[in-house]
PDB file of C-alpha atoms and ligand atoms in Angstrom:
ATOM      1  CA  UNK A  55     107.615  98.432  98.160  1.00  0.00           C
ATOM      2  CA  UNK A  56     106.790  97.694 101.580  1.00  0.00           C
ATOM      3  CA  UNK A  57     105.244 100.081 104.398  1.00  0.00           C
ATOM      4  CA  UNK A  58     106.701  99.980 107.694  1.00  0.00           C
ATOM      5  CA  UNK A  59     104.282 101.359 110.172  1.00  0.00           C
ATOM      6  CA  UNK A  60     105.296 103.275 113.058  1.00  0.00           C
ATOM      7  CA  UNK A  61     103.074 103.094 116.387  1.00  0.00           C
ATOM      8  CA  UNK A  62     102.033 106.395 115.892  1.00  0.00           C
ATOM      9  CA  UNK A  63     100.783 106.288 112.618  1.00  0.00           C
ATOM     10  CA  UNK A  64      99.187 102.637 112.308  1.00  0.00           C
ATOM     11  CA  UNK A  65      95.940 103.741 110.455  1.00  0.00           C
ATOM     12  CA  UNK A  66      97.499 106.366 107.991  1.00  0.00           C
ATOM     13  CA  UNK A  67     100.187 103.487 107.410  1.00  0.00           C
ATOM     14  CA  UNK A  68      97.697 100.776 106.379  1.00  0.00           C
ATOM     15  CA  UNK A  69      95.741 103.279 104.200  1.00  0.00           C
ATOM     16  CA  UNK A  70      98.769 104.587 102.439  1.00  0.00           C
ATOM     17  CA  UNK A  71      99.557 100.480 102.173  1.00  0.00           C
ATOM     18  CA  UNK A  72      96.293  99.894 100.576  1.00  0.00           C
ATOM     19  CA  UNK A  73      96.278 102.698  98.041  1.00  0.00           C
ATOM     20  CA  UNK A  74      99.539 101.969  96.690  1.00  0.00           C
ATOM     21  CA  UNK A  75      98.782  98.239  96.542  1.00  0.00           C
ATOM     22  CA  UNK A  76     101.571  96.686  98.750  1.00  0.00           C
ATOM     23  CA  UNK A  77     102.108  94.761 101.595  1.00  0.00           C
ATOM     24  CA  UNK A  78     102.400  96.359 105.270  1.00  0.00           C
ATOM     25  CA  UNK A  79     105.466  95.133 107.467  1.00  0.00           C
ATOM     26  CA  UNK A  80     104.815  93.611 110.769  1.00  0.00           C
ATOM     27  CA  UNK A  81     106.964  95.174 113.819  1.00  0.00           C
ATOM     28  CA  UNK A  82     107.981  93.911 117.232  1.00  0.00           C
ATOM     29  CA  UNK A  83     108.272  96.166 120.078  1.00  0.00           C
ATOM     30  CA  UNK A  84     109.021  96.053 123.417  1.00  0.00           C
ATOM     31  CA  UNK A  85     110.930  96.981 126.411  1.00  0.00           C
ATOM     32  CA  UNK A  86     113.897  95.859 127.710  1.00  0.00           C
ATOM     33  CA  UNK A  87     113.926  95.867 131.826  1.00  0.00           C
ATOM     34  CA  UNK A  88     115.773  99.068 132.232  1.00  0.00           C
ATOM     35  CA  UNK A  89     113.221 100.820 130.116  1.00  0.00           C
ATOM     36  CA  UNK A  90     114.879 100.856 126.756  1.00  0.00           C
ATOM     37  CA  UNK A  91     113.166 100.340 123.354  1.00  0.00           C
ATOM     38  CA  UNK A  92     113.200  97.319 121.234  1.00  0.00           C
ATOM     39  CA  UNK A  93     112.245  97.233 117.737  1.00  0.00           C
ATOM     40  CA  UNK A  94     112.355  94.617 115.071  1.00  0.00           C
ATOM     41  CA  UNK A  95     110.738  94.242 111.685  1.00  0.00           C
ATOM     42  CA  UNK A  96     109.822  91.045 111.382  1.00  0.00           C
ATOM     43  CA  UNK A  97     108.821  90.717 107.826  1.00  0.00           C
ATOM     44  CA  UNK A  98     111.540  90.580 104.733  1.00  0.00           C
ATOM     45  CA  UNK A  99     112.370  93.660 103.659  1.00  0.00           C
ATOM     46  CA  UNK A 100     115.644  93.129 101.869  1.00  0.00           C
ATOM     47  CA  UNK A 101     115.784  94.590  98.003  1.00  0.00           C
ATOM     48  CA  UNK A 102     112.525  96.286  98.620  1.00  0.00           C
ATOM     49  CA  UNK A 103     111.570  99.828  98.842  1.00  0.00           C
ATOM     50  CA  UNK A 104     110.794 100.367 102.524  1.00  0.00           C
ATOM     51  CA  UNK A 105     108.497 103.119 103.546  1.00  0.00           C
ATOM     52  CA  UNK A 106     108.721 104.132 107.197  1.00  0.00           C
ATOM     53  CA  UNK A 107     105.834 106.001 108.574  1.00  0.00           C
ATOM     54  CA  UNK A 108     105.623 107.654 112.025  1.00  0.00           C
ATOM     55  CA  UNK A 109     104.724 110.888 113.042  1.00  0.00           C
ATOM     56  CA  UNK A 110     107.364 112.282 115.488  1.00  0.00           C
ATOM     57  CA  UNK A 111     104.783 113.558 118.059  1.00  0.00           C
ATOM     58  CA  UNK A 112     107.216 112.774 120.785  1.00  0.00           C
ATOM     59  CA  UNK A 113     110.601 111.862 121.956  1.00  0.00           C
ATOM     60  CA  UNK A 114     109.495 108.393 122.112  1.00  0.00           C
ATOM     61  CA  UNK A 115     108.316 108.351 118.639  1.00  0.00           C
ATOM     62  CA  UNK A 116     111.109 109.797 117.272  1.00  0.00           C
ATOM     63  CA  UNK A 117     113.371 107.042 119.177  1.00  0.00           C
ATOM     64  CA  UNK A 118     111.201 104.740 117.787  1.00  0.00           C
ATOM     65  CA  UNK A 119     111.876 106.426 114.152  1.00  0.00           C
ATOM     66  CA  UNK A 120     115.313 106.454 114.462  1.00  0.00           C
ATOM     67  CA  UNK A 121     115.733 102.594 115.414  1.00  0.00           C
ATOM     68  CA  UNK A 122     113.218 101.784 112.668  1.00  0.00           C
ATOM     69  CA  UNK A 123     115.195 103.266 110.039  1.00  0.00           C
ATOM     70  CA  UNK A 124     118.040 101.416 111.441  1.00  0.00           C
ATOM     71  CA  UNK A 125     116.524  98.404 111.311  1.00  0.00           C
ATOM     72  CA  UNK A 126     115.488  98.991 107.503  1.00  0.00           C
ATOM     73  CA  UNK A 127     119.157  99.680 106.525  1.00  0.00           C
ATOM     74  CA  UNK A 128     120.362  96.721 108.560  1.00  0.00           C
ATOM     75  CA  UNK A 129     117.590  94.353 106.745  1.00  0.00           C
ATOM     76  CA  UNK A 130     118.868  96.087 103.364  1.00  0.00           C
ATOM     77  CA  UNK A 131     115.893  97.423 101.876  1.00  0.00           C
ATOM     78  CA  UNK A 132     116.535  99.087  98.318  1.00  0.00           C
ATOM     79  CA  UNK A 133     115.485 102.601  99.110  1.00  0.00           C
ATOM     80  CA  UNK A 134     114.189 103.892 102.268  1.00  0.00           C
ATOM     81  CA  UNK A 135     111.722 106.799 102.421  1.00  0.00           C
ATOM     82  CA  UNK A 136     110.955 107.953 106.016  1.00  0.00           C
ATOM     83  CA  UNK A 137     107.531 109.356 106.025  1.00  0.00           C
ATOM     84  CA  UNK A 138     107.042 111.683 109.136  1.00  0.00           C
ATOM     85  CA  UNK A 139     103.161 112.840 108.547  1.00  0.00           C
ATOM     86  CA  UNK A 140     103.688 115.149 111.589  1.00  0.00           C
ATOM     87  CA  UNK A 141     107.180 116.247 112.146  1.00  0.00           C
ATOM     88  CA  UNK A 142     107.769 117.372 115.478  1.00  0.00           C
ATOM     89  CA  UNK A 143     110.143 120.113 116.601  1.00  0.00           C
ATOM     90  CA  UNK A 144     109.981 121.866 113.875  1.00  0.00           C
ATOM     91  CA  UNK A 145     109.317 125.168 115.866  1.00  0.00           C
ATOM     92  CA  UNK A 146     112.351 125.643 116.683  1.00  0.00           C
ATOM     93  CA  UNK A 147     114.192 125.967 113.339  1.00  0.00           C
ATOM     94  CA  UNK A 148     116.589 128.663 114.546  1.00  0.00           C
ATOM     95  CA  UNK A 149     118.308 130.053 117.295  1.00  0.00           C
ATOM     96  CA  UNK A 150     116.378 132.406 118.917  1.00  0.00           C
ATOM     97  CA  UNK A 151     118.402 133.060 122.262  1.00  0.00           C
ATOM     98  CA  UNK A 152     121.907 132.454 121.829  1.00  0.00           C
ATOM     99  CA  UNK A 153     123.023 128.826 123.297  1.00  0.00           C
ATOM    100  CA  UNK A 154     120.030 127.172 121.736  1.00  0.00           C
ATOM    101  CA  UNK A 155     119.890 123.787 120.052  1.00  0.00           C
ATOM    102  CA  UNK A 156     118.578 123.513 116.541  1.00  0.00           C
ATOM    103  CA  UNK A 157     115.979 120.972 117.631  1.00  0.00           C
ATOM    104  CA  UNK A 158     114.273 120.460 113.870  1.00  0.00           C
ATOM    105  CA  UNK A 159     118.331 120.168 112.454  1.00  0.00           C
ATOM    106  CA  UNK A 160     119.099 117.817 115.338  1.00  0.00           C
ATOM    107  CA  UNK A 161     115.998 115.618 114.525  1.00  0.00           C
ATOM    108  CA  UNK A 162     116.552 115.439 110.788  1.00  0.00           C
ATOM    109  CA  UNK A 163     120.131 114.916 110.981  1.00  0.00           C
ATOM    110  CA  UNK A 164     119.272 111.965 113.476  1.00  0.00           C
ATOM    111  CA  UNK A 165     116.411 110.360 111.310  1.00  0.00           C
ATOM    112  CA  UNK A 166     118.640 111.213 107.610  1.00  0.00           C
ATOM    113  CA  UNK A 167     121.475 108.926 108.778  1.00  0.00           C
ATOM    114  CA  UNK A 168     119.633 106.026 107.607  1.00  0.00           C
ATOM    115  CA  UNK A 169     117.242 106.650 105.067  1.00  0.00           C
ATOM    116  CA  UNK A 170     117.431 108.159 101.234  1.00  0.00           C
ATOM    117  CA  UNK A 171     114.210 110.444 100.657  1.00  0.00           C
ATOM    118  CA  UNK A 172     111.818 112.403 103.633  1.00  0.00           C
ATOM    119  CA  UNK A 173     108.616 113.321 103.371  1.00  0.00           C
ATOM    120  CA  UNK A 174     106.295 115.214 105.503  1.00  0.00           C
ATOM    121  CA  UNK A 175     102.858 117.274 105.719  1.00  0.00           C
ATOM    122  CA  UNK A 176     102.864 120.723 105.832  1.00  0.00           C
ATOM    123  CA  UNK A 177     105.642 121.282 107.807  1.00  0.00           C
ATOM    124  CA  UNK A 178     105.525 124.252 110.356  1.00  0.00           C
ATOM    125  CA  UNK A 179     108.622 125.930 108.840  1.00  0.00           C
ATOM    126  CA  UNK A 180     109.621 125.064 105.427  1.00  0.00           C
ATOM    127  CA  UNK A 181     112.915 126.412 106.209  1.00  0.00           C
ATOM    128  CA  UNK A 182     113.079 122.709 107.777  1.00  0.00           C
ATOM    129  CA  UNK A 183     113.433 121.190 104.238  1.00  0.00           C
ATOM    130  CA  UNK A 184     116.789 122.636 104.320  1.00  0.00           C
ATOM    131  CA  UNK A 185     118.518 120.929 107.059  1.00  0.00           C
ATOM    132  CA  UNK A 186     117.976 117.790 105.384  1.00  0.00           C
ATOM    133  CA  UNK A 187     121.255 116.847 102.840  1.00  0.00           C
ATOM    134  CA  UNK A 188     118.762 113.496 101.385  1.00  0.00           C
ATOM    135  CA  UNK A 189     116.201 114.654  99.087  1.00  0.00           C
ATOM    136  CA  UNK A 190     113.214 116.427 101.429  1.00  0.00           C
ATOM    137  CA  UNK A 191     109.732 116.679 100.036  1.00  0.00           C
ATOM    138  CA  UNK A 192     106.478 118.182 101.240  1.00  0.00           C
ATOM    139  CA  UNK A 193     103.057 117.733 101.038  1.00  0.00           C
ATOM    140  CA  UNK A 194      99.932 119.791 101.783  1.00  0.00           C
ATOM    141  CA  UNK A 195      96.767 119.069 103.259  1.00  0.00           C
ATOM    142  CA  UNK A 196      94.789 122.428 102.140  1.00  0.00           C
ATOM    143  CA  UNK A 197      93.377 121.288  99.440  1.00  0.00           C
ATOM    144  CA  UNK A 198      91.864 118.354 101.672  1.00  0.00           C
ATOM    145  CA  UNK A 199      90.249 121.014 104.155  1.00  0.00           C
ATOM    146  CA  UNK A 200      89.388 123.366 101.212  1.00  0.00           C
ATOM    147  CA  UNK A 201      87.419 120.308  99.666  1.00  0.00           C
ATOM    148  CA  UNK A 202      85.967 119.501 103.471  1.00  0.00           C
ATOM    149  CA  UNK A 203      84.638 122.989 103.582  1.00  0.00           C
ATOM    150  CA  UNK A 204      83.596 123.507  99.772  1.00  0.00           C
ATOM    151  CA  UNK A 205      79.772 123.410  99.689  1.00  0.00           C
ATOM    152  CA  UNK A 206      78.950 123.840 102.960  1.00  0.00           C
ATOM    153  CA  UNK A 207      77.289 126.962 104.291  1.00  0.00           C
ATOM    154  CA  UNK A 208      80.592 129.048 104.967  1.00  0.00           C
ATOM    155  CA  UNK A 209      81.030 132.771 105.025  1.00  0.00           C
ATOM    156  CA  UNK A 210      84.728 133.053 105.554  1.00  0.00           C
ATOM    157  CA  UNK A 211      87.717 131.306 106.274  1.00  0.00           C
ATOM    158  CA  UNK A 212      90.184 132.731 108.593  1.00  0.00           C
ATOM    159  CA  UNK A 213      93.623 132.575 109.521  1.00  0.00           C
ATOM    160  CA  UNK A 214      94.059 133.495 113.649  1.00  0.00           C
ATOM    161  CA  UNK A 215      97.645 135.021 112.364  1.00  0.00           C
ATOM    162  CA  UNK A 216      99.582 136.723 109.333  1.00  0.00           C
ATOM    163  CA  UNK A 217     102.410 133.830 109.539  1.00  0.00           C
ATOM    164  CA  UNK A 218      98.695 131.647 107.786  1.00  0.00           C
ATOM    165  CA  UNK A 219      97.860 134.228 105.250  1.00  0.00           C
ATOM    166  CA  UNK A 220      99.398 132.082 102.467  1.00  0.00           C
ATOM    167  CA  UNK A 221      97.175 128.935 103.671  1.00  0.00           C
ATOM    168  CA  UNK A 222      93.498 130.631 104.054  1.00  0.00           C
ATOM    169  CA  UNK A 223      94.348 132.257 100.474  1.00  0.00           C
ATOM    170  CA  UNK A 224      95.318 128.487  99.016  1.00  0.00           C
ATOM    171  CA  UNK A 225      92.114 127.274 101.047  1.00  0.00           C
ATOM    172  CA  UNK A 226      90.113 130.093  99.683  1.00  0.00           C
ATOM    173  CA  UNK A 227      91.267 129.825  96.093  1.00  0.00           C
ATOM    174  CA  UNK A 228      90.160 125.900  96.255  1.00  0.00           C
ATOM    175  CA  UNK A 229      86.971 126.459  97.635  1.00  0.00           C
ATOM    176  CA  UNK A 230      85.636 129.754  96.885  1.00  0.00           C
ATOM    177  CA  UNK A 231      84.985 130.881 100.023  1.00  0.00           C
ATOM    178  CA  UNK A 232      86.209 134.373 100.958  1.00  0.00           C
ATOM    179  CA  UNK A 233      89.014 134.606 103.405  1.00  0.00           C
ATOM    180  CA  UNK A 234      90.426 137.182 106.320  1.00  0.00           C
ATOM    181  CA  UNK A 235      93.530 137.389 109.229  1.00  0.00           C
ATOM    182  CA  UNK A 236      93.109 138.148 112.536  1.00  0.00           C
ATOM    183  CA  UNK A 237      96.060 139.440 114.436  1.00  0.00           C
ATOM    184  CA  UNK A 238      97.641 137.148 117.242  1.00  0.00           C
ATOM    185  CA  UNK A 239     100.422 137.831 119.534  1.00  0.00           C
ATOM    186  CA  UNK A 240     101.935 135.129 121.475  1.00  0.00           C
ATOM    187  CA  UNK A 241     101.903 135.804 125.234  1.00  0.00           C
ATOM    188  CA  UNK A 242     103.076 132.444 126.660  1.00  0.00           C
ATOM    189  CA  UNK A 243     102.944 128.855 125.312  1.00  0.00           C
ATOM    190  CA  UNK A 244      99.455 128.524 126.683  1.00  0.00           C
ATOM    191  CA  UNK A 245      97.810 132.342 126.156  1.00  0.00           C
ATOM    192  CA  UNK A 246      97.802 134.312 122.885  1.00  0.00           C
ATOM    193  CA  UNK A 247      95.860 137.788 122.784  1.00  0.00           C
ATOM    194  CA  UNK A 248      93.721 138.133 119.263  1.00  0.00           C
ATOM    195  CA  UNK A 249      92.862 141.158 117.616  1.00  0.00           C
ATOM    196  CA  UNK A 250      89.842 140.973 115.395  1.00  0.00           C
ATOM    197  CA  UNK A 251      89.988 142.651 111.737  1.00  0.00           C
ATOM    198  CA  UNK A 252      87.748 145.290 111.003  1.00  0.00           C
ATOM    199  CA  UNK A 253      85.174 142.534 109.567  1.00  0.00           C
ATOM    200  CA  UNK A 254      81.336 142.351 110.255  1.00  0.00           C
ATOM    201  CA  UNK A 255      81.145 138.768 111.490  1.00  0.00           C
ATOM    202  CA  UNK A 256      77.220 139.242 112.664  1.00  0.00           C
ATOM    203  CA  UNK A 257      75.191 136.173 111.469  1.00  0.00           C
ATOM    204  CA  UNK A 258      78.547 134.679 109.740  1.00  0.00           C
ATOM    205  CA  UNK A 259      79.254 131.334 109.716  1.00  0.00           C
ATOM    206  CA  UNK A 260      83.296 131.148 109.724  1.00  0.00           C
ATOM    207  CA  UNK A 261      86.278 128.218 109.582  1.00  0.00           C
ATOM    208  CA  UNK A 262      89.483 129.071 111.330  1.00  0.00           C
ATOM    209  CA  UNK A 263      91.812 127.224 109.524  1.00  0.00           C
ATOM    210  CA  UNK A 264      95.393 126.653 110.883  1.00  0.00           C
ATOM    211  CA  UNK A 265      98.576 124.065 110.284  1.00  0.00           C
ATOM    212  CA  UNK A 266      98.399 122.908 114.311  1.00  0.00           C
ATOM    213  CA  UNK A 267      96.134 122.730 116.935  1.00  0.00           C
ATOM    214  CA  UNK A 268      98.286 122.485 119.914  1.00  0.00           C
ATOM    215  CA  UNK A 269      97.177 123.507 123.152  1.00  0.00           C
ATOM    216  CA  UNK A 270      94.329 124.743 121.577  1.00  0.00           C
ATOM    217  CA  UNK A 271      94.558 128.592 123.259  1.00  0.00           C
ATOM    218  CA  UNK A 272      95.133 130.170 119.447  1.00  0.00           C
ATOM    219  CA  UNK A 273      91.716 128.268 118.263  1.00  0.00           C
ATOM    220  CA  UNK A 274      89.997 128.997 121.453  1.00  0.00           C
ATOM    221  CA  UNK A 275      90.706 132.619 122.005  1.00  0.00           C
ATOM    222  CA  UNK A 276      89.611 133.182 118.291  1.00  0.00           C
ATOM    223  CA  UNK A 277      86.593 131.278 118.464  1.00  0.00           C
ATOM    224  CA  UNK A 278      85.181 133.286 121.418  1.00  0.00           C
ATOM    225  CA  UNK A 279      86.311 136.678 120.171  1.00  0.00           C
ATOM    226  CA  UNK A 280      84.747 135.718 116.832  1.00  0.00           C
ATOM    227  CA  UNK A 281      81.062 134.191 118.664  1.00  0.00           C
ATOM    228  CA  UNK A 282      81.145 137.419 120.807  1.00  0.00           C
ATOM    229  CA  UNK A 283      81.510 139.702 117.585  1.00  0.00           C
ATOM    230  CA  UNK A 284      78.424 138.205 116.624  1.00  0.00           C
ATOM    231  CA  UNK A 285      79.414 134.938 114.282  1.00  0.00           C
ATOM    232  CA  UNK A 286      76.938 132.701 113.932  1.00  0.00           C
ATOM    233  CA  UNK A 287      79.127 129.621 114.263  1.00  0.00           C
ATOM    234  CA  UNK A 288      82.823 128.968 114.176  1.00  0.00           C
ATOM    235  CA  UNK A 289      84.314 125.652 112.723  1.00  0.00           C
ATOM    236  CA  UNK A 290      88.210 124.789 112.579  1.00  0.00           C
ATOM    237  CA  UNK A 291      90.045 122.610 110.358  1.00  0.00           C
ATOM    238  CA  UNK A 292      93.884 121.830 110.796  1.00  0.00           C
ATOM    239  CA  UNK A 293      96.068 119.818 109.366  1.00  0.00           C
ATOM    240  CA  UNK A 294      98.133 118.291 112.839  1.00  0.00           C
ATOM    241  CA  UNK A 295      95.579 118.140 115.870  1.00  0.00           C
ATOM    242  CA  UNK A 296      97.581 117.483 118.714  1.00  0.00           C
ATOM    243  CA  UNK A 297      94.662 118.559 121.120  1.00  0.00           C
ATOM    244  CA  UNK A 298      96.580 118.955 124.438  1.00  0.00           C
ATOM    245  CA  UNK A 299      95.288 118.463 127.591  1.00  0.00           C
ATOM    246  CA  UNK A 300      91.640 119.004 127.590  1.00  0.00           C
ATOM    247  CA  UNK A 301      91.790 121.224 124.483  1.00  0.00           C
ATOM    248  CA  UNK A 302      89.478 118.838 121.903  1.00  0.00           C
ATOM    249  CA  UNK A 303      86.553 118.747 124.352  1.00  0.00           C
ATOM    250  CA  UNK A 304      86.929 122.292 125.207  1.00  0.00           C
ATOM    251  CA  UNK A 305      87.081 123.210 121.118  1.00  0.00           C
ATOM    252  CA  UNK A 306      84.344 120.609 120.673  1.00  0.00           C
ATOM    253  CA  UNK A 307      81.919 122.800 122.927  1.00  0.00           C
ATOM    254  CA  UNK A 308      83.148 125.695 121.301  1.00  0.00           C
ATOM    255  CA  UNK A 309      82.934 125.138 117.764  1.00  0.00           C
ATOM    256  CA  UNK A 310      80.292 123.629 115.518  1.00  0.00           C
ATOM    257  CA  UNK A 311      83.088 121.416 113.941  1.00  0.00           C
ATOM    258  CA  UNK A 312      86.468 120.449 114.495  1.00  0.00           C
ATOM    259  CA  UNK A 313      88.176 118.695 111.934  1.00  0.00           C
ATOM    260  CA  UNK A 314      92.031 117.705 111.870  1.00  0.00           C
ATOM    261  CA  UNK A 315      93.747 115.199 109.643  1.00  0.00           C
ATOM    262  CA  UNK A 316      95.193 111.735 110.368  1.00  0.00           C
ATOM    263  CA  UNK A 317      98.903 112.993 110.660  1.00  0.00           C
ATOM    264  CA  UNK A 318      98.167 112.765 113.999  1.00  0.00           C
ATOM    265  CA  UNK A 319      95.760 110.047 114.911  1.00  0.00           C
ATOM    266  CA  UNK A 320      92.766 111.344 117.226  1.00  0.00           C
ATOM    267  CA  UNK A 321      88.604 111.300 117.144  1.00  0.00           C
ATOM    268  CA  UNK A 322      89.194 114.327 115.324  1.00  0.00           C
ATOM    269  CA  UNK A 323      91.122 112.898 112.260  1.00  0.00           C
ATOM    270  CA  UNK A 324      87.705 113.480 109.547  1.00  0.00           C
ATOM    271  CA  UNK A 325      90.073 113.381 106.581  1.00  0.00           C
ATOM    272  CA  UNK A 326      93.220 111.596 105.324  1.00  0.00           C
ATOM    273  CA  UNK A 327      96.332 112.578 103.677  1.00  0.00           C
ATOM    274  CA  UNK A 328      97.303 109.081 102.729  1.00  0.00           C
ATOM    275  CA  UNK A 329      96.034 109.943  99.106  1.00  0.00           C
ATOM    276  CA  UNK A 330      98.885 112.926  99.046  1.00  0.00           C
ATOM    277  CA  UNK A 331     101.417 110.640 100.566  1.00  0.00           C
ATOM    278  CA  UNK A 332     100.778 108.079  98.022  1.00  0.00           C
ATOM    279  CA  UNK A 333     101.092 110.130  94.865  1.00  0.00           C
ATOM    280  CA  UNK A 334     104.000 111.632  96.447  1.00  0.00           C
ATOM    281  CA  UNK A 335     106.026 108.333  97.229  1.00  0.00           C
ATOM    282  CA  UNK A 336     105.558 107.364  93.820  1.00  0.00           C
ATOM    283  CA  UNK A 337     106.931 110.373  92.393  1.00  0.00           C
ATOM    284  CA  UNK A 338     110.090 109.389  94.583  1.00  0.00           C
ATOM    285  CA  UNK A 339     110.369 106.142  93.616  1.00  0.00           C
TER     286      UNK A 339
HETATM  287  C1  R5P B 608     101.432 129.103 115.017  1.00  0.00           C
HETATM  288  O1  R5P B 608     102.406 130.019 114.626  1.00  0.00           O
HETATM  289  C2  R5P B 608     100.819 127.712 114.415  1.00  0.00           C
HETATM  290  O2  R5P B 608     100.245 127.755 113.083  1.00  0.00           O
HETATM  291  C3  R5P B 608      99.438 127.483 115.548  1.00  0.00           C
HETATM  292  O3  R5P B 608      98.944 128.585 115.493  1.00  0.00           O
HETATM  293  C4  R5P B 608      99.789 127.107 117.132  1.00  0.00           C
HETATM  294  O4  R5P B 608     101.074 126.076 116.906  1.00  0.00           O
HETATM  295  C5  R5P B 608      98.958 126.912 117.293  1.00  0.00           C
HETATM  296  O5  R5P B 608      99.180 126.130 118.815  1.00  0.00           O
HETATM  297  P1  R5P B 608      98.003 126.518 120.225  1.00  0.00           P
HETATM  298  O6  R5P B 608      96.928 125.346 119.419  1.00  0.00           O
HETATM  299  O7  R5P B 608      98.939 126.109 121.405  1.00  0.00           O
HETATM  300  O8  R5P B 608      97.308 127.659 120.466  1.00  0.00           O
END
């Protein structure tokens, strides 16, 4: 087996290669004078199982993913597994207003054209899996988040919205820390309102657990309200930390701890999903 590292996931690719004890491919990337992207896999991959690891965090990374899949197929890899630790565009998984594209489906179709299996971590909507006609799998970072906070002095795990109840329930089961949920209403891409439940936050050490931190609006609003309600400390843990704009710094000044996985590699990547991905890959190959 050989791991082909996408430019969005260099560290995680290295970790997966190390755990699975396999080589990592060299990839040449450049731009043509007109800005078009050039990809070349420099390592021999013919007849090998190839694992491409690329979080699709931006349009550029999606294009790179498509070219990596094509180059891998062209080089006659035996089986191609595409790992999107973070699968972007997952939020648009249906038509909300007539005339819209189903972006998650469009990206899934483009990627699967040249791979044999797909693997991701904590998909925003698990309906995304159904857009793949090749075998598609999902692993969860929840055990890692639960393990990180287990044994720390945390009184309650909080989901910022009803949609995250199953996530905090599972985190609670694995860590032994009780959970509650808040009620979030999204007003626009940057703004949310949060209603706190009938819970006494005074003196409590709280951890907010979410799947994605994007603009940070959700966590900032929730953290401020719980601190105003008397919480002693608020930390937050997520799988995918996009930390758009200055939100990383803002959250770091508000929260005691801000942790995210390495599905998106940032300074907040405090834990790795490499073991989970490696285990899943060994079940697919
Ligand atoms: C929403 O359903 C998600 O679980 C996250 O709460 C959301 O994506 C966070 O976005 P932001 O950081 O922009 O508030």
